[in-house]
Amino acid sequence: MENKNTQSRRSFLKSSALTGGGLMLSFTWLSSFKSADKMATLNLPEQWAELNGYIKITPDNVIKIVCPNPEFGQNVMTSLPMIVAEELDADWKNVVVEMGVHDNVKLGPQFTGGSNSVKMYWKPLRNAGASARQMLIEAAAQTWGVPATEITTKGGVLSHSSGKTAKYGEMASKAATITVPKDVKLKAVKDFSIVSKSQKNSEGLKVVTGKPLFGMDYRVEGMLIAMIQHPPAFGMKLKSFDASQALKMPGIKDIHSFKLYDDDYAQAGFDTRTFNEMIAIVGNSTWEVMNARKKLKVQWEAAGDVKETVNGRGGKKEITVPARLETTSKQLELMEEYAKKPAQQLRKDGDPEAAFKNAATIIERTYNAPFLAHNCMEPMNFFAHVQADKALVAGPVQAPGWIEPTLMKVLNLPADKIEIQMTRMGGGFGRRAYGQFAYEAARISQKMKAPIKLIYTREDDMTYGIYRPMYTATYRAALDVNKNLIGFHIKGGGIPENPVHANRFPAGAVDNYLAEGWEIPSNVTIGAFRAPRSNFNAAAEQSFLDEVAEAMGKDPIKLRLDLLKRAKENPVGKNNEYDAARYVGVLELLKEKSGWGKPENAGKKRGVAAYFCHNSYAGHVVDLVMRDGQPYVESVTSAIDCGVVVNPDAAINMVQGAVVDGIGNSFYGALTHKDGVAEQNNFHNYRMIRHNEAPKKIDVHFVQNEIDPTGLGEPPFPPVFGAVANALFKATGKRFYNQPFKMETEKKV
């Protein structure tokens, strides 16, 4: 493999630093990845489209690799450095990994989300390692007076046929003077010795021994604790408050109201303004602040319709946030009403109207799913120390580069006066891509002229919003007299966005296809939730395909394979997002490893689902049992195609986590509202999966290929919902159309 490195020596020297006789390398390659284009749609600066990787080699042969991306358990602090170390030919035992601080010039977007980390940085980090290795070879060649082509590397050691050897550290200073090579040769996948071999989590020991890694652990001298009091319901705002009694409580320093954004502020794409004016309670300790907050006397009032300017995807636009105090039962009625109205056409192939008019059989089913709370194990928190001319902020965020521009406006400070440090996150799932808690901490610190640690309680987090949207979708299939599928129609909507991915399977596999979408504005704020939209689509689509297979008299996997064969050999349309061959590969591997259709498994209550999202393919076979009249997932077989697997152990863990998360959300997850108030505010009434409800076995398999990594964090999650629904049908004889399934089970079983 040949890769071009177009970085000039001048730009290399500008961003390199030689310290302590060692070598600091910085590399930037801007490419036309689809992932880079995706980042550009978020209005990020162009130079953020790719990652800068850093390698530091000390004279005593310790190799430090700086991980640019925030870590919340997906193991990027091991997998990304592994990619560098592979091409560098380093000895992994000598590699030290360090979390980088935010630096949008050297380290790019530093965004963890969208299953993009490994996908985006695969080529840049390989180039970084290979270029550093070549520079070390050139340094040794000059030192020894031999051709560079005669020098080999292995495990951080340079060797020549004459018997001369040197550790990388011995040549590091000399290598710093070598011109960065324009062309570097990358290893063949078959020659990898670090990548595709399981490596232990680089932070595992720190995690299990309780080292201060997380935002909650962050402490500085003189730090005060802050909490906020936000309106109790969506659609309400602050009218007045009396803090006289609260201020008398021990340890309380100040109580004041503040606005998150100025009234005329145009929000960026990942800003949120759920509640713009809140009350801050500041004191010496969390306990003191919590108790003082209970003494507040607050009056709230209806917010009325609120006009907002949002400068996000698709440019600047004006939106009106409605004033109504929403109730779940009313939301469902409104969704039923909207579902009957004409909707926006998202894709149309052939003549679906004629196909349904002439069909011998029409299958129609409607699926519903509620709002979901992210419920990261570590509640939202953030540290800020804002001074007159500078600010230091630190905490668990998925996208530091996205919060920086807003911090600049909120604090009226330039970027070079704001230092952002990233801590390890106790879960993210998309929630920490939205940085309003960082802006709140900064506002409070600026007012107090002191270092502040803002802490949310679980109740604060669950009632603040940023939920997975509420969705519904109606699927229709048209069959001819011979039970052939001749038409397919999906019409989906939601509060406040529609879930439909119009160009995904089975688009491209059916001659007559129609996808439509509609949306209902709401003051309930939503945000990315692990595999946005896909986590609902997969549940509905994969459940529906099983019903279609049953009506056609086909095995569920056979139906999917037949449709994919059509999509591969004679696809309909030109905008199909998925690769039918990779989709087929996952289903075939899943069928083999699960023993699908084999006599010995005939008595099992099994459900299958497979889905494409975030550039990868995932499928599950769920085996379900009934115990004391209640359903439990006994075991799961999973098949994944995410390209080259960088760290197999970590990848298996990620899939297993997605499976447990998916089972828990499909059975129990639901957040409802009454008059604008979230009815669930902690784990006593927001049901999470428990240890005894998790599968006893999750058997994970990966399609073996040499495709560049395509992402893993989100793809295994969505098909879990559909597989569970299909297994429930086998176990109970009833179909399930409304999440969470546990509520439906209690009604029907």
XYZ file of C-alpha atoms in Angstrom:
749
model
C 0.000 0.000 0.000
C 1.317 3.423 -0.935
C 0.074 6.590 0.741
C 1.026 10.148 -0.094
C 2.093 12.488 2.670
C 1.898 16.022 1.295
C 2.948 17.819 4.462
C 5.822 20.219 3.874
C 8.927 20.317 6.028
C 8.058 23.892 6.990
C 4.601 22.966 8.287
C 6.154 19.998 10.070
C 8.728 22.140 11.830
C 6.101 24.719 12.780
C 4.101 22.134 14.699
C 6.963 19.998 16.012
C 8.756 20.389 19.306
C 12.125 18.930 20.287
C 12.332 18.484 24.028
C 14.818 16.736 26.268
C 16.729 15.274 23.348
C 13.619 13.431 22.195
C 11.491 13.607 19.069
C 8.029 15.132 18.879
C 6.261 14.444 15.607
C 3.038 16.027 14.445
C 1.257 14.952 11.277
C -1.763 16.265 9.441
C -3.278 14.753 6.323
C -6.460 16.255 4.982
C -8.370 13.804 2.872
C -11.718 13.467 1.154
C -13.104 10.748 3.431
C -16.872 10.634 3.619
C -16.392 11.101 7.352
C -14.474 14.295 6.698
C -17.276 15.558 4.489
C -19.729 14.712 7.245
C -17.776 16.833 9.688
C -17.821 19.690 7.223
C -21.613 19.639 7.213
C -21.501 20.539 10.888
C -19.918 23.906 10.027
C -16.564 22.936 11.470
C -13.435 24.645 10.142
C -11.964 22.819 7.153
C -8.672 22.090 8.882
C -10.577 20.018 11.420
C -11.486 17.411 8.874
C -8.562 15.181 9.904
C -6.632 14.304 13.005
C -3.091 15.336 13.969
C -1.358 12.398 15.590
C 1.493 12.971 18.018
C 4.390 10.676 18.762
C 7.041 11.429 21.363
C 10.113 9.282 21.751
C 12.447 9.820 24.699
C 16.168 8.954 24.725
C 15.460 6.036 27.080
C 13.178 4.537 24.417
C 9.816 5.297 25.977
C 7.329 6.054 23.237
C 4.490 8.349 24.216
C 1.467 8.406 21.938
C -1.041 11.154 22.588
C -4.654 10.100 22.091
C -6.603 13.056 20.720
C -10.102 11.688 21.258
C -12.193 11.763 24.414
C -12.662 8.381 26.070
C -15.948 7.140 27.524
C -15.363 3.410 27.596
C -15.155 2.593 23.893
C -11.383 2.145 24.358
C -10.049 4.714 21.882
C -7.194 5.437 24.286
C -5.920 1.977 23.400
C -7.121 1.420 19.830
C -5.955 4.736 18.326
C -2.416 4.473 19.762
C -2.297 0.846 18.574
C -2.704 2.082 15.002
C 0.265 4.434 15.372
C 2.392 1.845 17.137
C 1.711 -0.743 14.428
C 3.178 1.318 11.600
C 5.911 2.680 13.847
C 7.019 -0.903 14.552
C 7.098 -0.094 18.237
C 7.211 -2.513 21.128
C 3.730 -2.086 22.641
C 5.198 -2.738 26.100
C 7.217 0.487 25.751
C 4.260 2.620 24.674
C 2.771 5.132 27.099
C -0.620 6.588 26.212
C -1.680 10.066 27.237
C -4.968 11.911 26.768
C -4.341 15.067 24.789
C -5.702 18.429 25.823
C -7.992 20.210 23.396
C -6.021 21.689 20.521
C -8.092 22.294 17.408
C -5.014 23.158 15.359
C -2.785 20.174 16.127
C -5.347 17.555 17.047
C -8.321 18.364 14.842
C -11.961 17.843 15.868
C -11.239 15.444 18.732
C -14.791 14.206 18.385
C -15.908 10.911 19.865
C -19.251 9.952 18.381
C -20.939 8.690 15.253
C -18.712 5.581 15.366
C -16.122 7.734 13.655
C -13.002 7.605 15.833
C -11.156 4.659 14.287
C -12.741 5.167 10.870
C -11.617 8.784 10.593
C -8.145 8.338 11.991
C -7.164 4.995 10.477
C -5.146 6.404 7.566
C -3.738 9.531 9.243
C -2.452 7.595 12.238
C -0.987 4.847 10.061
C 0.770 7.514 8.034
C 2.002 9.125 11.238
C 3.534 5.892 12.477
C 5.012 4.921 9.112
C 6.534 8.377 8.574
C 8.117 8.397 12.015
C 9.544 4.951 11.391
C 11.039 6.059 8.074
C 12.639 9.117 9.688
C 14.234 6.921 12.361
C 15.589 4.639 9.621
C 17.082 7.636 7.790
C 18.687 8.834 11.015
C 20.277 5.441 11.597
C 21.450 5.239 7.967
C 23.200 8.604 8.245
C 24.735 7.699 11.601
C 26.035 4.338 10.434
C 26.896 5.390 6.880
C 24.795 2.675 5.267
C 21.867 2.715 2.801
C 18.492 3.170 4.448
C 17.168 0.244 2.435
C 19.460 -2.082 4.395
C 17.959 -1.147 7.761
C 15.060 -3.015 9.300
C 12.904 -2.309 12.341
C 11.185 -4.475 14.898
C 9.875 -3.787 18.361
C 11.388 -0.332 18.596
C 14.849 -1.447 17.488
C 16.741 -0.502 14.310
C 19.009 -3.207 12.841
C 21.597 -3.476 10.040
C 23.055 -6.591 8.467
C 26.479 -5.600 9.798
C 25.233 -6.304 13.291
C 24.682 -2.693 14.315
C 21.533 -2.049 16.320
C 20.002 0.928 18.069
C 16.853 1.577 20.007
C 14.521 4.214 18.617
C 15.359 6.513 21.504
C 19.026 6.595 20.494
C 18.124 7.977 17.068
C 15.246 10.224 18.097
C 17.167 13.511 18.186
C 18.811 12.815 14.832
C 15.470 11.825 13.335
C 14.070 15.233 14.247
C 16.362 16.772 11.636
C 15.216 14.458 8.842
C 12.856 15.737 6.169
C 9.381 14.287 6.543
C 9.018 11.677 3.772
C 6.435 12.406 1.103
C 5.766 8.758 0.333
C 5.478 6.111 2.990
C 4.816 2.426 2.589
C 2.173 1.014 4.875
C 2.080 -2.547 6.085
C -0.200 -5.142 4.568
C -2.971 -6.139 6.939
C -1.610 -9.686 7.043
C 1.647 -8.381 8.496
C 0.110 -6.626 11.492
C 1.582 -7.585 14.854
C -0.236 -5.107 17.139
C -3.436 -4.189 15.302
C -5.944 -7.071 15.169
C -4.289 -8.597 18.232
C -6.037 -8.072 21.566
C -4.332 -5.516 23.795
C -5.292 -4.692 27.360
C -7.027 -1.392 28.064
C -4.285 1.199 28.534
C -6.286 2.775 31.372
C -7.719 -0.410 32.832
C -5.559 -0.431 35.942
C -6.328 3.226 36.654
C -10.050 2.591 36.287
C -10.230 -0.416 38.604
C -7.952 1.163 41.241
C -9.990 4.361 41.381
C -7.466 6.827 40.008
C -8.873 10.340 39.420
C -9.796 10.052 35.745
C -13.395 11.238 35.531
C -14.926 14.682 35.551
C -16.378 14.004 38.989
C -12.807 13.477 40.233
C -11.568 16.896 39.102
C -10.443 19.085 42.013
C -8.465 22.308 42.475
C -7.629 24.400 45.508
C -10.390 26.813 46.460
C -13.010 25.172 44.250
C -16.663 25.794 45.047
C -19.574 23.491 44.226
C -22.540 24.683 42.176
C -25.907 23.198 41.288
C -28.726 24.631 39.222
C -32.454 24.787 39.625
C -34.217 24.675 36.282
C -37.956 24.986 35.569
C -39.935 21.903 36.602
C -41.648 21.516 33.224
C -40.864 21.971 29.550
C -42.659 25.121 28.430
C -42.115 27.025 31.668
C -39.651 29.747 32.699
C -38.466 31.525 35.811
C -40.732 34.286 37.171
C -39.185 35.070 40.550
C -37.491 33.428 43.509
C -36.806 33.959 47.203
C -33.434 32.647 48.403
C -33.450 34.232 51.863
C -33.840 30.947 53.744
C -31.482 29.034 51.467
C -28.729 31.637 51.957
C -28.842 30.998 55.716
C -27.886 27.346 55.206
C -24.330 26.271 56.185
C -21.600 26.653 53.568
C -23.662 28.608 51.011
C -21.759 31.379 49.243
C -24.268 32.740 46.746
C -27.569 32.133 44.983
C -28.318 33.952 41.752
C -30.230 33.622 38.506
C -28.412 33.625 35.193
C -29.086 33.237 31.487
C -27.346 30.501 29.566
C -27.286 32.506 26.322
C -28.009 36.118 25.507
C -31.481 36.560 24.044
C -30.192 37.286 20.524
C -27.682 34.430 20.476
C -27.750 32.235 17.358
C -27.242 28.676 18.514
C -24.727 26.403 16.842
C -25.821 22.956 15.715
C -24.999 21.250 19.016
C -26.114 24.009 21.360
C -29.330 23.539 23.288
C -31.549 25.993 25.114
C -33.939 23.752 27.018
C -34.169 26.264 29.858
C -32.382 29.542 29.240
C -32.762 31.144 32.672
C -31.920 29.172 35.782
C -30.919 29.615 39.407
C -27.386 28.787 40.560
C -26.741 27.669 44.144
C -23.053 27.900 45.095
C -21.392 26.612 48.252
C -18.586 24.650 49.825
C -19.836 21.096 49.325
C -22.304 19.044 47.332
C -24.302 18.119 50.437
C -24.616 21.730 51.582
C -25.677 22.932 48.145
C -28.261 20.140 47.760
C -29.824 20.984 51.112
C -29.883 24.720 50.433
C -31.580 24.148 47.093
C -34.516 22.533 48.901
C -35.086 25.825 50.765
C -35.544 27.892 47.605
C -38.965 29.406 47.018
C -39.466 29.748 43.277
C -42.330 30.916 41.089
C -42.482 29.677 37.521
C -44.663 30.837 34.643
C -45.605 29.759 31.126
C -42.801 30.513 28.694
C -45.048 31.143 25.688
C -43.864 30.447 22.161
C -40.132 31.083 21.906
C -38.407 32.114 18.678
C -34.906 30.731 18.223
C -32.168 31.260 15.664
C -30.191 28.103 14.986
C -27.051 28.087 12.877
C -26.624 24.361 12.365
C -26.821 21.811 9.597
C -28.212 23.389 6.460
C -27.327 26.938 7.518
C -29.088 29.504 9.673
C -32.810 29.186 10.248
C -35.514 30.608 12.488
C -37.602 28.186 14.511
C -40.505 28.599 16.910
C -40.514 26.449 20.024
C -44.167 25.846 20.989
C -45.444 26.760 24.449
C -47.704 23.816 25.237
C -47.146 21.705 28.348
C -46.908 18.279 26.762
C -48.431 15.053 28.023
C -47.525 11.637 26.600
C -51.110 10.543 25.946
C -51.756 13.770 24.042
C -48.482 13.357 22.160
C -49.569 9.907 20.999
C -52.928 11.280 19.838
C -51.197 14.072 17.957
C -48.830 11.595 16.301
C -51.795 9.479 15.164
C -53.368 12.608 13.697
C -50.184 13.633 11.855
C -49.664 10.103 10.550
C -52.927 10.409 8.588
C -51.878 13.634 6.886
C -49.835 13.940 3.676
C -46.104 13.790 4.443
C -42.845 14.840 2.821
C -41.704 12.415 0.122
C -38.157 11.286 0.886
C -37.717 8.666 -1.846
C -39.806 7.052 -4.528
C -38.929 4.175 -6.861
C -41.251 2.770 -9.515
C -45.019 3.109 -9.033
C -45.794 2.149 -5.416
C -49.375 3.474 -5.650
C -50.155 1.042 -8.470
C -48.392 -1.808 -6.678
C -50.598 -1.404 -3.612
C -53.715 -0.885 -5.698
C -53.112 -4.156 -7.557
C -51.800 -6.172 -4.589
C -53.408 -9.443 -3.637
C -52.302 -8.968 -0.018
C -51.340 -5.846 1.923
C -49.589 -6.065 5.268
C -49.680 -2.888 7.370
C -48.247 -2.394 10.847
C -47.532 0.663 13.021
C -44.692 0.847 15.541
C -44.208 3.308 18.403
C -41.320 4.176 20.693
C -41.076 6.652 23.591
C -38.571 9.283 24.627
C -35.480 7.734 26.200
C -33.079 9.267 28.719
C -29.352 8.716 28.187
C -28.711 7.932 31.855
C -24.926 8.031 31.702
C -23.601 6.401 34.869
C -21.702 9.601 35.667
C -24.200 12.497 35.792
C -23.341 15.730 33.999
C -20.598 17.765 35.633
C -18.058 20.355 34.624
C -15.284 22.501 36.090
C -14.675 26.134 35.143
C -12.296 28.787 36.364
C -13.034 31.971 34.477
C -10.861 35.009 35.060
C -10.916 38.436 33.468
C -8.581 37.529 30.617
C -8.599 33.731 30.452
C -10.542 30.594 31.292
C -9.720 27.008 32.196
C -12.517 24.477 31.779
C -12.372 20.733 32.280
C -14.807 17.890 32.150
C -16.390 14.973 30.310
C -17.327 16.104 26.800
C -17.531 14.185 23.545
C -16.764 17.159 21.315
C -14.497 19.825 22.828
C -14.097 21.481 19.445
C -17.841 22.052 19.280
C -18.110 23.690 22.692
C -15.166 26.044 22.164
C -16.915 28.484 19.764
C -19.895 28.763 22.111
C -17.643 29.268 25.130
C -15.934 32.086 23.233
C -19.277 33.839 22.768
C -20.608 33.098 26.244
C -17.426 34.368 27.928
C -16.424 36.961 25.325
C -12.925 35.502 25.180
C -10.789 34.468 22.170
C -9.985 30.801 21.603
C -6.353 31.166 22.648
C -7.482 32.364 26.086
C -9.670 29.312 26.731
C -8.001 26.073 27.782
C -10.160 22.952 27.550
C -9.028 19.822 29.349
C -10.796 16.532 28.755
C -11.513 14.003 31.455
C -12.599 10.430 31.038
C -16.365 10.117 30.700
C -18.572 7.820 32.718
C -20.709 7.135 29.661
C -21.723 9.338 26.768
C -24.119 7.724 24.259
C -24.433 11.118 22.515
C -25.525 13.072 25.599
C -22.124 14.682 26.161
C -21.951 16.028 22.628
C -24.213 18.809 23.920
C -22.208 21.178 26.095
C -24.774 23.310 27.877
C -23.530 22.064 31.264
C -20.068 23.410 30.365
C -21.521 26.833 29.521
C -23.498 26.849 32.763
C -20.356 26.151 34.778
C -18.513 28.912 32.918
C -21.311 31.432 33.491
C -21.401 30.669 37.220
C -17.609 30.842 37.570
C -17.547 34.163 35.732
C -20.151 35.565 38.111
C -18.473 34.178 41.246
C -14.922 35.059 40.141
C -13.868 31.677 41.515
C -13.210 28.100 40.359
C -16.522 26.258 40.170
C -17.481 22.601 39.889
C -21.027 22.247 38.539
C -22.724 18.961 39.435
C -26.060 17.591 38.261
C -28.003 15.130 40.365
C -29.578 12.199 38.545
C -32.904 14.010 38.811
C -31.415 17.138 37.230
C -30.073 15.136 34.313
C -33.221 13.122 33.643
C -35.558 16.110 33.726
C -33.364 18.463 31.675
C -34.120 16.970 28.277
C -31.705 16.026 25.463
C -33.662 12.770 25.066
C -33.947 10.192 22.292
C -36.988 11.466 20.301
C -40.445 9.936 20.412
C -41.097 8.023 17.165
C -43.770 6.260 15.189
C -43.739 4.581 11.785
C -46.228 2.715 9.634
C -44.838 0.021 7.338
C -46.794 -1.450 4.434
C -45.915 -4.309 2.114
C -47.725 -5.332 -1.072
C -47.712 -8.987 -2.204
C -48.970 -10.345 -5.500
C -51.014 -13.535 -5.896
C -47.808 -15.586 -5.875
C -46.723 -13.965 -2.600
C -43.956 -11.974 -4.224
C -43.064 -8.647 -2.624
C -44.004 -5.992 -5.192
C -44.302 -2.840 -3.075
C -42.893 -1.358 0.121
C -43.928 1.821 1.919
C -42.643 3.448 5.087
C -44.185 6.576 6.575
C -42.476 7.722 9.741
C -42.704 10.673 12.056
C -41.746 11.857 15.460
C -41.468 14.508 18.135
C -39.628 16.582 17.115
C -37.932 14.753 14.203
C -38.785 11.904 11.851
C -36.773 8.677 12.045
C -36.732 7.615 8.391
C -33.499 6.689 6.606
C -34.982 6.628 3.112
C -32.019 5.110 1.255
C -31.367 2.120 3.434
C -32.468 -1.491 3.004
C -34.927 -2.572 1.732
C -34.670 0.472 -0.561
C -32.855 -0.764 -3.643
C -34.335 -4.245 -3.305
C -37.993 -3.584 -4.186
C -39.212 -2.263 -7.563
C -41.912 -0.068 -6.061
C -40.776 1.754 -2.956
C -41.924 4.875 -1.123
C -40.493 6.585 1.977
C -42.165 9.564 3.636
C -41.569 11.559 6.783
C -43.208 14.166 9.023
C -42.334 15.994 12.244
C -44.095 17.693 15.157
C -42.349 20.694 16.803
C -41.896 20.424 20.554
C -40.313 22.194 23.520
C -38.988 18.849 24.761
C -35.338 18.940 23.717
C -33.791 15.939 22.007
C -30.310 14.881 20.977
C -28.226 12.087 19.518
C -28.853 8.778 21.299
C -26.636 5.813 20.425
C -27.298 5.199 16.708
C -29.733 8.123 16.249
C -32.942 7.224 14.407
C -31.468 3.814 13.539
C -32.235 2.517 17.030
C -35.941 2.904 16.218
C -35.853 2.118 12.494
C -34.140 -1.215 13.012
C -36.723 -2.267 15.585
C -39.672 -1.446 13.347
C -38.177 -2.540 10.036
C -36.767 -5.840 11.265
C -39.975 -6.723 13.114
C -41.987 -5.937 10.010
C -39.752 -7.995 7.721
C -40.423 -11.030 9.888
C -44.156 -10.547 9.420
C -43.660 -10.173 5.682
C -41.584 -13.360 5.631
C -44.330 -15.191 7.478
C -46.965 -13.987 4.993
C -44.744 -15.078 2.101
C -44.078 -18.460 3.670
C -40.337 -17.796 3.841
C -37.672 -18.234 6.473
C -36.819 -14.748 7.860
C -33.137 -14.940 6.974
C -33.970 -16.360 3.525
C -36.226 -13.370 2.799
C -33.482 -10.925 3.743
C -30.905 -12.774 1.659
C -33.232 -12.877 -1.363
C -33.844 -9.134 -1.154
C -30.134 -8.436 -0.782
C -29.362 -10.634 -3.766
C -31.661 -8.419 -5.817
C -30.012 -5.279 -4.398
C -26.592 -6.650 -5.282
C -27.285 -8.007 -8.757
C -29.902 -5.566 -10.049
C -30.364 -2.694 -7.604
C -33.269 -0.275 -7.804
C -32.250 3.374 -7.655
C -28.810 4.926 -7.322
C -28.679 6.275 -3.774
C -28.629 3.066 -1.776
C -26.420 3.627 1.248
C -25.503 0.031 1.993
C -23.209 -2.559 0.417
C -25.420 -5.580 -0.232
C -22.474 -7.991 -0.312
C -21.305 -6.976 3.181
C -24.875 -7.206 4.435
C -25.112 -10.741 3.044
C -21.792 -11.652 4.666
C -23.099 -10.738 8.103
C -26.320 -12.716 7.647
C -24.480 -15.783 6.398
C -22.000 -15.657 9.284
C -24.865 -15.167 11.719
C -26.754 -18.104 10.266
C -23.685 -20.329 10.526
C -22.590 -19.374 14.046
C -26.085 -19.462 15.540
C -27.000 -22.762 13.914
C -30.100 -21.094 12.482
C -32.513 -23.659 11.055
C -30.626 -26.681 12.400
C -32.729 -29.462 13.993
C -31.003 -29.178 17.372
C -32.237 -25.597 17.681
C -35.804 -26.268 16.568
C -37.238 -25.882 20.060
C -35.634 -22.500 20.775
C -37.658 -19.312 20.766
C -35.431 -17.349 18.437
C -35.538 -13.961 16.790
C -33.214 -12.541 14.177
C -32.444 -9.020 12.971
C -29.678 -7.408 10.941
C -29.114 -3.755 10.175
C -26.751 -1.318 8.496
C -25.870 1.995 10.080
C -22.816 4.181 10.638
C -21.021 2.431 7.769
C -21.045 -1.026 9.384
C -23.253 -4.121 9.465
C -24.511 -6.011 12.480
C -26.882 -8.889 13.140
C -28.101 -10.838 16.159
C -29.942 -14.042 16.864
C -31.675 -13.821 20.236
C -32.740 -16.908 22.186
C -35.535 -16.060 24.602
C -37.104 -18.045 27.425
C -40.143 -17.503 29.628
C -39.642 -17.859 33.378
C -42.587 -17.377 35.725
C -44.486 -15.824 32.857
C -41.767 -13.245 32.195
C -39.472 -13.063 29.134
C -35.691 -13.236 29.488
C -33.015 -13.242 26.820
C -31.008 -16.374 27.535
C -28.277 -16.054 24.909
C -27.317 -13.996 21.882
C -25.216 -14.736 18.817
C -23.824 -11.659 17.082
C -22.154 -11.164 13.706
C -20.463 -7.904 12.758
C -18.729 -6.476 9.708
C -16.878 -3.322 10.718
C -13.824 -3.879 8.522
C -10.479 -4.499 10.198
C -10.961 -4.995 13.932
C -8.216 -3.028 15.681
C -8.504 -4.517 19.168
C -10.600 -7.721 19.230
C -11.131 -7.900 23.012
C -12.314 -4.292 23.141
C -14.502 -4.826 20.074
C -16.175 -7.856 21.640
C -16.784 -5.868 24.817
C -18.357 -3.081 22.788
C -20.739 -5.464 21.021
C -21.660 -7.191 24.264
C -22.372 -3.818 25.863
C -24.562 -2.818 22.929
C -26.520 -6.056 23.220
C -27.214 -5.611 26.940
C -28.049 -1.939 26.391
C -30.417 -2.824 23.554
C -32.206 -5.528 25.532
C -32.626 -3.177 28.477
C -34.008 -0.325 26.410
C -36.302 -2.536 24.330
C -37.846 -4.178 27.406
C -37.898 -1.318 29.898
C -36.820 2.065 28.508
C -39.445 4.823 28.548
C -39.651 8.443 29.647
C -43.106 10.001 29.742
C -44.479 13.478 30.473
C -47.508 14.957 32.152
C -48.178 18.668 31.726
C -44.566 19.172 30.641
C -43.083 17.362 33.641
C -40.915 14.271 33.159
C -42.643 11.519 35.127
C -39.445 9.527 35.606
C -36.547 11.240 37.364
C -34.337 8.475 38.779
C -33.780 4.735 38.601
C -36.597 3.970 41.043
C -39.103 4.779 38.283
C -36.976 4.667 35.125
C -36.392 0.963 34.683
C -32.905 -0.237 33.749
C -31.857 -3.795 32.949
C -30.519 -5.689 35.959
C -27.705 -8.204 36.223
C -30.003 -11.218 36.445
C -31.836 -10.039 33.314
C -28.743 -9.896 31.104
C -28.016 -12.814 28.766
C -25.927 -15.631 30.185
C -23.955 -15.759 26.955
C -23.230 -13.296 24.136
C -21.213 -14.963 21.395
C -19.602 -12.370 19.106
C -18.143 -13.033 15.642
C -16.565 -10.681 13.112
C -16.485 -11.005 9.338
C -12.805 -11.311 8.479
C -11.727 -8.938 5.732
C -9.167 -6.228 4.992
C -11.622 -3.354 4.570
C -10.551 -0.193 6.376
C -12.411 0.089 9.723
C -15.927 1.450 9.299
C -17.109 1.969 12.893
C -18.369 -0.145 15.768
C -19.767 1.885 18.685
C -23.298 2.226 17.345
C -24.008 -0.443 14.653
C -24.560 -3.425 17.017
C -27.197 -1.540 19.052
C -30.199 -1.037 16.676
C -30.797 -4.630 15.524
C -31.068 -5.849 19.124
C -34.553 -4.287 19.392
C -35.876 -6.116 16.329
C -34.323 -9.441 17.292
C -35.916 -9.217 20.758
C -39.319 -8.377 19.260
C -39.127 -11.315 16.868
C -38.049 -13.690 19.634
C -40.959 -12.485 21.779
C -43.339 -13.498 19.005
C -41.865 -16.994 18.954
C -42.178 -17.243 22.726
C -45.650 -15.744 23.143
C -47.370 -16.076 19.779
C -48.075 -12.330 19.812
C -46.470 -9.470 17.918
C -45.156 -6.439 19.763
C -45.486 -2.985 18.241
C -44.979 -0.601 21.150
C -41.832 -0.079 23.163
C -41.018 -0.813 25.868
C -41.979 -4.426 25.223
C -42.254 -5.226 28.932
C -45.349 -3.032 29.221
C -46.846 -4.767 26.200
C -45.910 -8.153 27.646
C -47.695 -7.375 30.884
C -50.811 -6.451 28.898
C -50.835 -9.489 26.629
C -49.106 -12.427 28.260
